[in-house]
Each structure stands twice: as structure tokens, then as C-alpha cells.
Amino acid sequence: MPVNAVGREIPSLVGGRHLVPYKGAFERHARGWKVPLPLKPTSYAPDKMVSSIDDSFDKCGITHGACLSFHHHLRNGDHVINMVMDVAQKRGLKGLKLAQSALFSVHEPIVKMIENGTISSIEGSMNGPVGRTVSEGKMHDLAILRSHGSRVRAIHIGALKIDTAFVAAPIADVYGNANGREGKSACGPLGYALADSRYAKNTVVVTDNIQPYPVMPPVISQVYVDWVVKVDSIGDPEGIATGTMQPTTDPMRLDIARQTVELADACGVIKNGFSFQAGAGGISLAALDFIREKMKKKNIKAGFAHGGITGHIVKMLEEGLIEKILDTQSFDIPSIQSLNSNPKHHEIEPDFYANPFNRGQLVNMVDLAFLGATEVDTDFNVNVNTHSDGYLLHGIGGHQDVAAGSKMTVITCPTHRKNWPIVMDKVTNVTTPGETIDAIVTEAGIAINPLRDDMIEMAKEANLNVIDIQDLARIAEQKAGGKAPEPNYTDRVVAIIAYRDGTVIDVIYQVKK
Amino acid sequence: MPVNAVGREIPSLVGGRHLVPYKGAFERHARGWKVPLPLKPTSYAPDKMVSSIDDSFDKCGITHGACLSFHHHLRNGDHVINMVMDVAQKRGLKGLKLAQSALFSVHEPIVKMIENGTISSIEGSMNGPVGRTVSEGKMHDLAILRSHGSRVRAIHIGALKIDTAFVAAPIADVYGNANGREGKSACGPLGYALADSRYAKNTVVVTDNIQPYPVMPPVISQVYVDWVVKVDSIGDPEGIATGTMQPTTDPMRLDIARQTVELADACGVIKNGFSFQAGAGGISLAALDFIREKMKKKNIKAGFAHGGITGHIVKMLEEGLIEKILDTQSFDIPSIQSLNSNPKHHEIEPDFYANPFNRGQLVNMVDLAFLGATEVDTDFNVNVNTHSDGYLLHGIGGHQDVAAGSKMTVITCPTHRKNWPIVMDKVTNVTTPGETIDAIVTEAGIAINPLRDDMIEMAKEANLNVIDIQDLARIAEQKAGGKAPEPNYTDRVVAIIAYRDGTVIDVIYQVKK
């Protein structure tokens, strides 16, 4: 079997699909043209309102084997995927492809639809129960995992062809203009649905909040929308926006956050006008607090912060520590409110933020990013998709994109979780290639990628606890009390981990129960 | 010669181009696909800055026969078209196609470039000297006139293929994000350049104001920009935004404005939540004042106002008489300031506003529009391009789009200008078909299109001065002291007036000097 640039064996043909092995993070420069957009003239204001989701299936001609797409801004509060797929199931449709940007635990009803053949393939992120079902080999065809930027790329070049895009919209008008900013199901940005709405053959806006024309800004535009459906509720606010997210208080994790910020500072990253991306995890939020302190002490201001946004970043904007927020996804109520009211808080779309096949991505302009991992290995390869038992339980998010773009990418993680090491010789699956990772920060020290000898030198000069990655793996194994048990696989590939350029960085095998 | 649906003879073939005669305002419903967008991956942040416009010609490979596009937001203050075309001329390029959204008097240097063959064809609006040159037959190939919406349509379907789009940007960053809102050359919106930036093979941002990354909102996005050039000045603020525009004080024109508003009111249009489009001419601004009075008296609020925006509309927004402004072009300083500071003042692009080949256009949601004319005829056909002597002196703007979309479209004009009638039996050229025009309001009375017998009835009931269009033409001729002299044409077609769907509504012949 051909071996790719991170040492993984990649079968040439899986389920009728030819796989191109990953060749390196910056090796593929496709040229040519995107797939054309559908042309659908309307001379008059048509009546786009349809009475039900069921009706929209007729209008869009959805039949067996169709590819239906969804976005994940409503996160674990989303009602729309289940509602739409329930209609599909009741209509007896089979062999559908689900092309969501992400699934959460709330989408557990999808499991049954996979088992009964309503859904036969998935291209999108899976968090939790659906991923487990795929790992167990219960889906007829393949799952394909892509990063945020890669998903837009795939839609643009026709690798992911969407028949009908369903856009869950917290506010919309009768002509199809929509955004995520207002209404009982407000979720902030709506950009993950944007490429879908443009490139799908048909686009349906599903809303619980019709307002007078025109809803502004038209993040989803009338120009691309065919039909609008009013339903009672598109989501549960409790699951959409968690009230407030909290930094870790665990001393070990706090130490990781502190070391991460010390590393960035030692390497000269935290300076006036710098930019950063931070997530919503406990370590990331704690690291933000340390950055904030450092910025105040230095009396400097960041140019911009990007990411899934939390109230912690909003607070820094309001304190004048950040010039602009660029928001692809709101994680909590304060960030939704800030997007609505603060002119320095901007919504951006994933094409702008991460698509490697366009002429400019935000990730390329980010100075510092800290990301998580389920596993990292001595080649600095990172796994965020599977656990050490081989189960597919998480999506890629923007992991590959940010790591490839950001000038400094730091993985923050403990050496182990319970009795499974996180740092190891070889990750169960590679999501993000080591060449795009600059450092791993753990409670047992900082491992810096040998490609960055400049960083190693600066970190040592600052007396940081720099440790060889091999030593770190040994410590992790000791602390965990041994290696994790090997996954028990069949020889069937159930999922492909695409790299952001469309090559295959790894495949996931079926797990024997 | 085939005769089109407004009775004009349309040659089948002109300059190697097959012409499709206009068949009716709502007859053409093209299906299929738009032309694909170019795919240009960049994995790293590339250096997009080039040292000069001359340099950008090399980077983009601009050669003989290339199509170069420009936008007109800087209006009569624009420096960029002349600067770029001067480079083209100095490089000895020949046979270029100029695809500007509009030209003004400031672009008189273009005349020489037409005469010496640097430019051999133009697809875009021409106001003034360049139009005159085309009329006199001095350009080698054809000119094509299109409306705002039609221009986007033509770009989307590949009827207008742009090699390099030059975007004059009042503020931009090094990665190509740009808008028109700030800087010494601020012009407000920048949307007329949007389709160009997306569909051109190469896109060059020309700016006199580089600011830290990222310039937000990215009306022109890094995602589509190849190169950025910094120049000393992209425009003259005096010519970009005229200080303040004034309503007419001429009693005859004031009377036209008053009658227009009385007509709209008699027909039940001026009610809570209604929407309107008004231009920047003296009669339009006076009509706005009358609408404002009426709204205050009725204690109602408009849903939205759209258009090229002036301080008069901004004032109504600030007074709470309008819910939202949708702005495609700012005409003065107060409207630029309002776009920057008032969250109810939104920038929109011409695709959203007027492209007949998409799934939804703003013009279809407009209740009331008042437009101007150089001539109108007894079939309610309107000419806005040529004067009665046959000279091409004006662009179409959004005239066709708004007339086709708006529920009530009123042409406001005096019966005559000096000794040339404006209302007549047959216009010199048809720009906008009579079937999309609801009424002509003049100082001598209101002529209502027989297609709108509902309006005729309501106007008569309100005791308005309703007059037959034939009678109006006779009065116009009497007042002018006769007909205008017939234009003296050669048999060569120099320009095509495209309808918004791409069919040909009229052709313009060369004028004998």
C-alpha cells in the first residue's frame, strides 16, 4: 500500500473512490476553475415560502441518494438536522449523503437512520454517537472528515456536490435573507452555511423567526435562496450558547496555560499588533487570561483575535486590548451580543478564514494559535479525531487550517488522560501533520519541533522547561502506567481523514466491538 | 431586419456579434450555470504588494486586446481609470476593451486612447465626452451599454469576460481586503467592483490608504485579490462626493415632484412599511421632501429606502421615518458618514439589488420608484442614453432594473427642454420598455400606462390631472415649438443598448458631424 508523507499506508481505492496520498502540508497547488454556480433567474418576486419541510422536499425534488447539507452554528441545540432527516426517513428515502459541517450528541437520532439505510454516507464532522456508529462499521459507505477550510474547498471544486442545502436561520425574511444574530434561537455568525447556500442546486432557509424584508446583513442572501420554511423552533437556546465558559482551575492545566504563554512571549510573539486564535477549552481560556495580564503589563494591543469566540475575548475587545474580533462561530451569549452591537466585532466566513484554495486566508495572518489534541506523537503529528481505542469521536474543526497558517502553533495538553498517554511514539490517526506544529506544551515540559530551532534557542534562553519529544513520550507512558491498548480493527476502511488540500492524511478502520 | 418587442429594427449581426432581439421585459429565463470562478490556491501569505501600476501589468500579463474593468464609485473624482489606461497607452498596448461600470467627464483622456486604437471597444456606461466620441464613430469596435443588474449578469454568464479588474479602494490592507468607507478618497460603498473582483482572471486593488490587516468589512475580499498597488491618490474628494445636493426650487419642477407624490398617495402606495427608491436629481429630492411631509402627517414609517443615497435620505433615517437604508452608491458626504456610523445604513451589492439572473433582487421588493428620462414616447418607452440629436451621452444606471422590479415606476420630467420636446411619438432610442413604466408625470399632467387601469381609476378619483399620453405628446410639441430635428445618422451601428436580460432593446447609429 502507498505510504503518505506522514508515514501512513493509504489504500489507492476505497469504496470506488481513488485516494491521493498526502504529500506535505504545502505541496498541492491546484490550478483551474471552481465548479460553476447554478443560474436561476427570477424576474418577479416569487413566493419562496413553503408550508413545511416536507413540502420543500417536493419543491427541491429530493430523492434517493441526494446529498443534503447543514451547518452547525446551533451546535448541541440544533433541531433542524433531526427534523429534516426525519422527513427524509418518513418519505422512505434511502442512500442519502449527509453533508453537515458538524454533528453533536443531540443528533443521536441519526444513528438509527444510518443503521436502516436512510443515510449511507457522511461528509462532515461527527462528535459523539454518530462517529461511534461509523467506527463500528454500521454505515454502508464511507465517511469523509474535512477541516473548515477544506470543506469550503471541496464544495468549490465539486468534490462535495450538494443537492439541497438546509440553512437553519435564527432570523430570515420571506425572500430568503438570513443571519444568526437575532431571535429566540440566535447563534451569532452563520458563515458555515455560506458556501453551501451558494453552490447547492437548491437552498432552503429553515427559520422560526420571519421578520420584515430585508433582514440585514444578508449573511445568507436572497440571491441564492430558493425556498423559505417557517417552523416552530430551529433550536434549543440552552444547547446553542452555553451561558459562560470557564478557564480551567486545575493547577496542572493552569500550569500548561502559563507555560504556553511564557513560550510565546519568549519567542517574541506577544508584541504590539500581534494576532491570535484561541479556542473555548479550559486551558485555552486560562491561557487567554495569562496573555491578557501580559498585554496589560506591556501596555500593548493585539491587531485581531480570531476563532470560535467566547465572552473572554469579547472582554479583551471591550478593554481595548484587541483592535478587532473576527468571528466564525459564537460559543456563548456574550459573544452573540457583542457581534450584534460592537462595530469592532466582525462576522467572517470559513472561505475567508481557512480555504487553502483561494487567494488569501486569515489563518496565514495569525501569529499565535493554541490548539488541543487527543494524541500527539514524536513526529509532532496530532490526532484530534479518534481516541486511542480507535473510535472516531471528534471532528477536525479548523485544526489543520490554523496549524498550517499560524506563525506559531502550540498544542496544549497534559501528558496523559487517566491511564492512556497523550504523547506517544505514533498517534492512532494523524489529523494534522507534525510539520505544521511548532510545540507541544504539557505539564512535564515543552517539546519544540526541531524544524523550529529558532524557537528552541529562545525558549532555552528564557529558561523554559524545554524537553525532547522522545523524553516527553517516555514520561507520558510512565505517568499513564503503560501504553494504551492497541485498537482492535477489521480490515475495512470506514472513514477518510482528508487533509485541507484534499489529499488523504489518514484512514480510519472499523473497530471490532 | 428583425423588429423587437418595442418596435426597433435590430440587425442580426453587428461587428461579428449575433444580436438577440428584445422579446419583452419578463420573457427570458435562462437556465444552466454561471461561468466558473478561477481557482488560485495560496498556502502561505504571499506578498501581494507590487510597486506600481506598471508592475501590475507584468504580474497580470496584460497584453493587446485585454479586457480591463473598473468601478465608478469615485465618480467624477476618479483618478484610477486614467492612471491605468495611461500605463496601457505608454506600454503601446492596442485593442483593449474597457469594461468600466461608468465613465464621467473626468475621463476625457480616454477619448484620445479611443482615437489612437489603445481602446477598441467599451462595455459600460458613458457620461459625456467618451459617449460623444463613440457616437461620432471614432471607436474601432462596438460599445455595449448595460444596466447595473445586467452588467453583473453579463459577468456571471461570461458575456463580459474580464481579464484584469482594477479596484480603486479608499482603504485596503496588504492582503487585498478593501472597502470605500475611510480615507481621504472615501466614497462609501464599493459594490460595483464586486462581481469584477470575483470573476476577473486577475484582480488588482489600487489604493492610496494602506491600513493594518484586516480591513473590515472586506467588501472586496483577500479571497479574490491577486495584487495590491499603493499610489499617491486614487481620486479627488471634490469630484467623488459633492458637498450637498439640493432639491429643485424651480416652481414647474416642484409641481412635478408634488404631483408625483400625490399620484403615489392616491394609489395607496405611501403607507406604513412601504419602500422606495429615489435618485439624486432636483425633482427626486423635492419629491422626497413631499413624501417626508406626508409620512409625518400620516405618522408612518417606510420599511426601507434604496438607491444611490444622499443626505436627504439619511435625514429621514435619522428622523425615524425609514427603518433601513440599502446603499449601492453614496452621492454625498452625509451618506458616506452615515454608512460608517449608522447600523441601519447597509451597503449592498448590485447582484443583490438588480441582477435579473439570480434568485432574488431588491428591485422586486420596491413599492415606489421615480426615475428620469431624456425622452419618453407614447408607448411609455423611455430613453436615458441619447439626446434627440442622436448623441450617446448617458449610461443606463439602474433604470431598466428598477422599472422592471418596482411595483410603481414613475418617470418625472418636464414636457420639453428648451425647444426640444421630451414627450414624443417615438423616442430616439429605447432604453427602458414602456411595459415596465407606470406613469409619466409632467407639469402638463400625469399620463398613466393603460396597462395600469387600476392606477388611472385611483388617480381620477383623487382628482389628479390625468392626461392621455397622446395629448401629452401634442402639448409637449406645442410647448417646444415643434419637433426636435431628426438625427443625421450613417448606417453604422456604434453601440448596443442591452436589455437587462441580455437581449437587444435598441442600437445606436453613428452620427454625421
Short mmCIF file of N, CA, C and O in Angstrom, two decimals, chain A residues 106-209:
data_model
loop_
_atom_site.label_atom_id
_atom_site.label_comp_id
_atom_site.label_asym_id
_atom_site.label_seq_id
_atom_site.Cartn_x
_atom_site.Cartn_y
_atom_site.Cartn_z
N VAL A 106 -26.76 15.80 20.28
CA VAL A 106 -28.19 15.99 20.03
C VAL A 106 -28.63 15.28 18.75
O VAL A 106 -29.81 15.00 18.57
N HIS A 107 -27.69 14.95 17.90
CA HIS A 107 -28.03 14.30 16.63
C HIS A 107 -28.01 12.78 16.71
O HIS A 107 -27.92 12.09 15.70
N GLU A 108 -28.15 12.25 17.91
CA GLU A 108 -28.16 10.79 18.08
C GLU A 108 -29.22 10.10 17.23
O GLU A 108 -28.99 8.96 16.76
N PRO A 109 -30.41 10.72 16.96
CA PRO A 109 -31.39 10.06 16.08
C PRO A 109 -30.84 9.66 14.71
O PRO A 109 -31.40 8.79 14.04
N ILE A 110 -29.75 10.32 14.30
CA ILE A 110 -29.12 9.99 13.01
C ILE A 110 -28.61 8.55 13.01
O ILE A 110 -28.57 7.89 11.96
N VAL A 111 -28.23 8.05 14.18
CA VAL A 111 -27.66 6.70 14.29
C VAL A 111 -28.61 5.68 13.68
O VAL A 111 -28.22 4.84 12.85
N LYS A 112 -29.91 5.79 14.03
CA LYS A 112 -30.88 4.82 13.52
C LYS A 112 -31.01 4.93 11.99
O LYS A 112 -31.19 3.94 11.30
N MET A 113 -30.92 6.17 11.51
CA MET A 113 -31.06 6.38 10.05
C MET A 113 -29.87 5.82 9.29
O MET A 113 -29.98 5.47 8.12
N ILE A 114 -28.74 5.77 9.95
CA ILE A 114 -27.57 5.12 9.33
C ILE A 114 -27.80 3.62 9.29
O ILE A 114 -27.59 2.95 8.29
N GLU A 115 -28.30 3.10 10.42
CA GLU A 115 -28.50 1.65 10.53
C GLU A 115 -29.56 1.14 9.56
O GLU A 115 -29.45 0.04 9.03
N ASN A 116 -30.60 1.98 9.31
CA ASN A 116 -31.67 1.49 8.41
C ASN A 116 -31.48 1.93 6.95
O ASN A 116 -32.36 1.73 6.12
N GLY A 117 -30.34 2.54 6.66
CA GLY A 117 -30.02 2.83 5.26
C GLY A 117 -30.58 4.14 4.72
O GLY A 117 -30.37 4.45 3.55
N THR A 118 -31.28 4.90 5.56
CA THR A 118 -31.73 6.23 5.10
C THR A 118 -30.49 7.05 4.71
O THR A 118 -30.45 7.69 3.67
N ILE A 119 -29.49 6.98 5.57
CA ILE A 119 -28.21 7.66 5.31
C ILE A 119 -27.16 6.60 5.01
O ILE A 119 -26.99 5.67 5.80
N SER A 120 -26.47 6.76 3.87
CA SER A 120 -25.44 5.76 3.57
C SER A 120 -24.03 6.33 3.57
O SER A 120 -23.07 5.58 3.53
N SER A 121 -23.92 7.65 3.60
CA SER A 121 -22.58 8.23 3.71
C SER A 121 -22.65 9.60 4.35
O SER A 121 -23.70 10.26 4.33
N ILE A 122 -21.53 10.01 4.93
CA ILE A 122 -21.46 11.30 5.62
C ILE A 122 -20.18 12.00 5.21
O ILE A 122 -19.12 11.39 5.20
N GLU A 123 -20.30 13.27 4.83
CA GLU A 123 -19.11 14.08 4.64
C GLU A 123 -19.22 15.27 5.58
O GLU A 123 -19.97 16.21 5.31
N GLY A 124 -18.53 15.18 6.70
CA GLY A 124 -18.63 16.25 7.68
C GLY A 124 -18.14 15.75 9.03
O GLY A 124 -17.85 14.56 9.20
N SER A 125 -18.06 16.69 9.96
CA SER A 125 -17.55 16.35 11.28
C SER A 125 -18.59 15.63 12.12
O SER A 125 -19.78 15.90 11.99
N MET A 126 -18.12 14.72 12.95
CA MET A 126 -19.01 13.99 13.84
C MET A 126 -18.46 14.04 15.25
O MET A 126 -17.32 13.66 15.47
N ASN A 127 -19.23 14.51 16.17
CA ASN A 127 -18.83 14.48 17.56
C ASN A 127 -19.75 13.51 18.29
O ASN A 127 -20.95 13.72 18.34
N GLY A 128 -19.20 12.44 18.85
CA GLY A 128 -20.01 11.56 19.70
C GLY A 128 -20.65 10.39 19.01
O GLY A 128 -20.00 9.64 18.27
N PRO A 129 -21.97 10.19 19.24
CA PRO A 129 -22.64 8.92 18.92
C PRO A 129 -22.57 8.52 17.45
O PRO A 129 -22.42 7.34 17.15
N VAL A 130 -22.69 9.48 16.54
CA VAL A 130 -22.67 9.12 15.12
C VAL A 130 -21.28 8.63 14.72
O VAL A 130 -21.13 7.64 13.99
N GLY A 131 -20.25 9.28 15.25
CA GLY A 131 -18.88 8.84 14.98
C GLY A 131 -18.67 7.41 15.46
O GLY A 131 -18.08 6.57 14.76
N ARG A 132 -19.19 7.10 16.63
CA ARG A 132 -19.08 5.75 17.20
C ARG A 132 -19.74 4.73 16.27
O ARG A 132 -19.18 3.66 16.00
N THR A 133 -20.92 5.11 15.74
CA THR A 133 -21.64 4.21 14.83
C THR A 133 -20.83 3.95 13.56
O THR A 133 -20.77 2.81 13.08
N VAL A 134 -20.22 5.00 13.05
CA VAL A 134 -19.38 4.85 11.85
C VAL A 134 -18.20 3.94 12.17
O VAL A 134 -17.86 3.03 11.40
N SER A 135 -17.57 4.17 13.33
CA SER A 135 -16.42 3.35 13.73
C SER A 135 -16.80 1.87 13.81
O SER A 135 -15.98 0.99 13.54
N GLU A 136 -18.02 1.61 14.20
CA GLU A 136 -18.45 0.22 14.34
C GLU A 136 -18.87 -0.41 13.00
O GLU A 136 -19.36 -1.53 12.97
N GLY A 137 -18.71 0.34 11.94
CA GLY A 137 -18.94 -0.22 10.61
C GLY A 137 -20.40 -0.32 10.22
O GLY A 137 -20.77 -1.07 9.32
N LYS A 138 -21.24 0.45 10.87
CA LYS A 138 -22.67 0.32 10.60
C LYS A 138 -23.15 1.14 9.42
O LYS A 138 -24.29 1.01 9.00
N MET A 139 -22.31 2.03 8.89
CA MET A 139 -22.73 2.83 7.74
C MET A 139 -22.31 2.13 6.46
O MET A 139 -21.21 1.59 6.37
N HIS A 140 -23.17 2.15 5.44
CA HIS A 140 -22.92 1.38 4.21
C HIS A 140 -21.69 1.89 3.47
O HIS A 140 -20.85 1.12 3.05
N ASP A 141 -21.61 3.21 3.32
CA ASP A 141 -20.47 3.78 2.58
C ASP A 141 -19.54 4.53 3.53
O ASP A 141 -19.67 4.45 4.74
N LEU A 142 -18.67 5.30 2.92
CA LEU A 142 -17.61 5.98 3.67
C LEU A 142 -18.06 7.26 4.38
O LEU A 142 -19.00 7.92 3.93
N ALA A 143 -17.33 7.60 5.40
CA ALA A 143 -17.40 8.95 5.96
C ALA A 143 -16.13 9.70 5.55
O ALA A 143 -15.06 9.10 5.44
N ILE A 144 -16.29 10.99 5.27
CA ILE A 144 -15.11 11.81 4.95
C ILE A 144 -15.06 12.98 5.92
O ILE A 144 -16.04 13.72 6.08
N LEU A 145 -13.92 13.10 6.58
CA LEU A 145 -13.72 14.20 7.53
C LEU A 145 -12.89 15.28 6.86
O LEU A 145 -11.86 14.98 6.25
N ARG A 146 -13.35 16.52 6.97
CA ARG A 146 -12.59 17.64 6.41
C ARG A 146 -12.52 18.77 7.42
O ARG A 146 -13.41 18.93 8.25
N SER A 147 -11.50 19.58 7.29
CA SER A 147 -11.38 20.78 8.14
C SER A 147 -12.34 21.86 7.63
O SER A 147 -12.91 21.74 6.55
N HIS A 148 -12.49 22.92 8.40
CA HIS A 148 -13.37 24.04 8.00
C HIS A 148 -13.00 24.56 6.61
O HIS A 148 -13.85 24.75 5.75
N GLY A 149 -11.71 24.80 6.40
CA GLY A 149 -11.28 25.35 5.12
C GLY A 149 -11.41 24.33 4.00
O GLY A 149 -11.77 24.65 2.87
N SER A 150 -11.13 23.08 4.34
CA SER A 150 -11.17 22.01 3.36
C SER A 150 -12.59 21.74 2.89
O SER A 150 -12.82 21.39 1.74
N ARG A 151 -13.55 21.92 3.79
CA ARG A 151 -14.95 21.71 3.41
C ARG A 151 -15.36 22.74 2.33
O ARG A 151 -15.99 22.39 1.33
N VAL A 152 -14.98 23.99 2.53
CA VAL A 152 -15.29 25.02 1.53
C VAL A 152 -14.58 24.70 0.22
O VAL A 152 -15.17 24.77 -0.86
N ARG A 153 -13.31 24.31 0.33
CA ARG A 153 -12.54 23.92 -0.86
C ARG A 153 -13.26 22.82 -1.62
O ARG A 153 -13.44 22.90 -2.85
N ALA A 154 -13.70 21.78 -0.88
CA ALA A 154 -14.35 20.62 -1.52
C ALA A 154 -15.64 21.05 -2.24
O ALA A 154 -15.94 20.57 -3.33
N ILE A 155 -16.38 21.96 -1.61
CA ILE A 155 -17.61 22.46 -2.25
C ILE A 155 -17.26 23.26 -3.50
O ILE A 155 -17.85 23.08 -4.55
N HIS A 156 -16.26 24.12 -3.38
CA HIS A 156 -15.88 24.98 -4.51
C HIS A 156 -15.41 24.18 -5.72
O HIS A 156 -15.68 24.55 -6.86
N ILE A 157 -14.67 23.10 -5.48
CA ILE A 157 -14.11 22.37 -6.64
C ILE A 157 -15.00 21.20 -7.04
O ILE A 157 -14.68 20.47 -7.99
N GLY A 158 -16.12 21.01 -6.34
CA GLY A 158 -17.04 19.95 -6.76
C GLY A 158 -16.71 18.58 -6.20
O GLY A 158 -17.32 17.59 -6.60
N ALA A 159 -15.77 18.51 -5.25
CA ALA A 159 -15.51 17.22 -4.60
C ALA A 159 -16.68 16.88 -3.67
O ALA A 159 -16.98 15.71 -3.43
N LEU A 160 -17.33 17.89 -3.14
CA LEU A 160 -18.56 17.71 -2.38
C LEU A 160 -19.68 18.43 -3.12
O LEU A 160 -19.72 19.66 -3.17
N LYS A 161 -20.55 17.64 -3.73
CA LYS A 161 -21.65 18.20 -4.53
C LYS A 161 -22.93 18.15 -3.72
O LYS A 161 -23.44 17.07 -3.41
N ILE A 162 -23.49 19.30 -3.41
CA ILE A 162 -24.68 19.37 -2.56
C ILE A 162 -25.92 19.51 -3.42
O ILE A 162 -25.99 20.38 -4.28
N ASP A 163 -26.89 18.65 -3.18
CA ASP A 163 -28.16 18.80 -3.90
C ASP A 163 -29.01 19.88 -3.24
O ASP A 163 -29.42 20.83 -3.88
N THR A 164 -29.27 19.72 -1.96
CA THR A 164 -30.06 20.74 -1.26
C THR A 164 -29.37 21.13 0.05
O THR A 164 -29.02 20.26 0.85
N ALA A 165 -29.19 22.43 0.22
CA ALA A 165 -28.63 22.95 1.47
C ALA A 165 -29.78 23.44 2.34
O ALA A 165 -30.60 24.24 1.88
N PHE A 166 -29.87 22.93 3.55
CA PHE A 166 -30.84 23.43 4.52
C PHE A 166 -30.10 24.35 5.49
O PHE A 166 -29.15 23.93 6.15
N VAL A 167 -30.57 25.58 5.56
CA VAL A 167 -29.90 26.56 6.41
C VAL A 167 -30.79 26.91 7.60
O VAL A 167 -31.85 27.53 7.42
N ALA A 168 -30.40 26.48 8.77
CA ALA A 168 -31.12 26.85 9.99
C ALA A 168 -30.84 28.32 10.28
O ALA A 168 -29.70 28.70 10.47
N ALA A 169 -31.90 29.15 10.29
CA ALA A 169 -31.69 30.60 10.38
C ALA A 169 -32.48 31.21 11.53
O ALA A 169 -33.70 31.22 11.52
N PRO A 170 -31.78 31.76 12.52
CA PRO A 170 -32.45 32.41 13.65
C PRO A 170 -33.28 33.64 13.25
O PRO A 170 -34.20 34.01 13.97
N ILE A 171 -32.98 34.27 12.13
CA ILE A 171 -33.82 35.36 11.62
C ILE A 171 -33.73 35.34 10.10
O ILE A 171 -32.66 35.16 9.53
N ALA A 172 -34.90 35.50 9.46
CA ALA A 172 -34.95 35.46 7.99
C ALA A 172 -36.13 36.28 7.52
O ALA A 172 -37.04 36.60 8.30
N ASP A 173 -36.12 36.65 6.23
CA ASP A 173 -37.30 37.28 5.65
C ASP A 173 -37.89 36.37 4.57
O ASP A 173 -37.32 35.31 4.26
N VAL A 174 -39.01 36.76 4.01
CA VAL A 174 -39.72 35.89 3.06
C VAL A 174 -38.96 35.68 1.75
O VAL A 174 -39.28 34.77 0.98
N TYR A 175 -37.96 36.52 1.51
CA TYR A 175 -37.21 36.41 0.26
C TYR A 175 -35.92 35.60 0.46
O TYR A 175 -35.15 35.42 -0.46
N GLY A 176 -35.68 35.17 1.73
CA GLY A 176 -34.56 34.27 1.99
C GLY A 176 -33.33 34.89 2.61
O GLY A 176 -32.37 34.19 2.92
N ASN A 177 -33.34 36.21 2.83
CA ASN A 177 -32.20 36.80 3.52
C ASN A 177 -32.20 36.36 4.97
O ASN A 177 -33.25 36.37 5.62
N ALA A 178 -31.03 36.01 5.48
CA ALA A 178 -30.97 35.45 6.83
C ALA A 178 -29.64 35.74 7.48
O ALA A 178 -28.63 35.90 6.81
N ASN A 179 -29.66 35.81 8.80
CA ASN A 179 -28.42 35.76 9.56
C ASN A 179 -28.69 35.10 10.91
O ASN A 179 -29.81 34.62 11.15
N GLY A 180 -27.68 35.04 11.77
CA GLY A 180 -27.83 34.29 13.02
C GLY A 180 -27.95 35.16 14.24
O GLY A 180 -27.87 34.68 15.36
N ARG A 181 -28.17 36.45 14.04
CA ARG A 181 -27.92 37.39 15.14
C ARG A 181 -29.08 37.65 16.08
O ARG A 181 -28.89 38.10 17.19
N GLU A 182 -30.32 37.45 15.59
CA GLU A 182 -31.47 37.81 16.43
C GLU A 182 -32.47 36.67 16.48
O GLU A 182 -32.49 35.80 15.64
N GLY A 183 -33.36 36.76 17.50
CA GLY A 183 -34.41 35.76 17.63
C GLY A 183 -34.15 34.83 18.79
O GLY A 183 -33.06 34.82 19.37
N LYS A 184 -35.14 34.02 19.09
CA LYS A 184 -35.02 33.13 20.26
C LYS A 184 -33.94 32.08 20.06
O LYS A 184 -33.46 31.49 21.02
N SER A 185 -33.57 31.81 18.79
CA SER A 185 -32.53 30.81 18.53
C SER A 185 -31.24 31.45 18.04
O SER A 185 -30.46 30.83 17.31
N ALA A 186 -31.00 32.70 18.44
CA ALA A 186 -29.80 33.42 17.97
C ALA A 186 -28.54 32.62 18.25
O ALA A 186 -28.37 32.04 19.33
N CYS A 187 -27.65 32.59 17.26
CA CYS A 187 -26.41 31.81 17.39
C CYS A 187 -25.19 32.61 16.97
O CYS A 187 -24.08 32.10 16.98
N GLY A 188 -25.38 33.87 16.56
CA GLY A 188 -24.24 34.68 16.11
C GLY A 188 -23.99 34.53 14.62
O GLY A 188 -24.88 34.75 13.82
N PRO A 189 -22.77 34.14 14.24
CA PRO A 189 -22.46 34.01 12.80
C PRO A 189 -23.27 32.87 12.14
O PRO A 189 -23.83 32.02 12.84
N LEU A 190 -23.28 32.88 10.81
CA LEU A 190 -23.98 31.83 10.07
C LEU A 190 -23.12 31.38 8.87
O LEU A 190 -23.61 30.73 7.95
N GLY A 191 -21.85 31.72 8.94
CA GLY A 191 -20.98 31.56 7.78
C GLY A 191 -20.72 30.13 7.32
O GLY A 191 -20.42 29.91 6.16
N TYR A 192 -20.84 29.14 8.22
CA TYR A 192 -20.55 27.77 7.78
C TYR A 192 -21.56 27.29 6.74
O TYR A 192 -21.33 26.30 6.07
N ALA A 193 -22.69 28.02 6.62
CA ALA A 193 -23.69 27.64 5.62
C ALA A 193 -23.50 28.38 4.30
O ALA A 193 -24.24 28.16 3.34
N LEU A 194 -22.52 29.26 4.25
CA LEU A 194 -22.46 30.16 3.11
C LEU A 194 -22.07 29.49 1.79
O LEU A 194 -22.74 29.65 0.77
N ALA A 195 -21.01 28.70 1.81
CA ALA A 195 -20.61 28.01 0.58
C ALA A 195 -21.73 27.07 0.14
O ALA A 195 -22.04 26.97 -1.05
N ASP A 196 -22.36 26.40 1.11
CA ASP A 196 -23.49 25.50 0.79
C ASP A 196 -24.58 26.27 0.06
O ASP A 196 -25.08 25.82 -0.97
N SER A 197 -24.95 27.43 0.61
CA SER A 197 -26.07 28.18 0.02
C SER A 197 -25.74 28.62 -1.40
O SER A 197 -26.61 28.68 -2.25
N ARG A 198 -24.48 28.90 -1.66
CA ARG A 198 -24.08 29.36 -2.99
C ARG A 198 -23.99 28.23 -3.99
O ARG A 198 -24.37 28.38 -5.15
N TYR A 199 -23.43 27.09 -3.58
CA TYR A 199 -23.09 26.03 -4.54
C TYR A 199 -24.13 24.93 -4.63
O TYR A 199 -24.11 24.14 -5.58
N ALA A 200 -25.04 24.83 -3.66
CA ALA A 200 -26.05 23.77 -3.73
C ALA A 200 -26.97 24.01 -4.92
O ALA A 200 -27.18 25.14 -5.34
N LYS A 201 -27.54 22.92 -5.44
CA LYS A 201 -28.51 23.08 -6.53
C LYS A 201 -29.74 23.80 -6.02
O LYS A 201 -30.36 24.59 -6.72
N ASN A 202 -30.13 23.51 -4.78
CA ASN A 202 -31.27 24.19 -4.15
C ASN A 202 -30.90 24.59 -2.73
O ASN A 202 -30.21 23.84 -2.04
N THR A 203 -31.40 25.74 -2.31
CA THR A 203 -31.14 26.20 -0.95
C THR A 203 -32.45 26.52 -0.24
O THR A 203 -33.28 27.27 -0.77
N VAL A 204 -32.62 25.91 0.92
CA VAL A 204 -33.83 26.11 1.72
C VAL A 204 -33.46 26.75 3.05
O VAL A 204 -32.62 26.21 3.78
N VAL A 205 -34.05 27.90 3.35
CA VAL A 205 -33.85 28.51 4.66
C VAL A 205 -34.95 28.02 5.60
O VAL A 205 -36.13 28.08 5.27
N VAL A 206 -34.54 27.48 6.74
CA VAL A 206 -35.49 27.00 7.75
C VAL A 206 -35.38 27.93 8.95
O VAL A 206 -34.30 28.07 9.52
N THR A 207 -36.47 28.59 9.29
CA THR A 207 -36.40 29.60 10.35
C THR A 207 -37.58 29.51 11.29
O THR A 207 -38.65 29.00 10.92
N ASP A 208 -37.39 30.03 12.52
CA ASP A 208 -38.51 30.16 13.44
C ASP A 208 -38.80 31.64 13.70
O ASP A 208 -39.48 31.99 14.66
N ASN A 209 -38.27 32.50 12.83
CA ASN A 209 -38.36 33.93 13.08
C ASN A 209 -38.34 34.71 11.78
O ASN A 209 -37.29 35.11 11.30
#
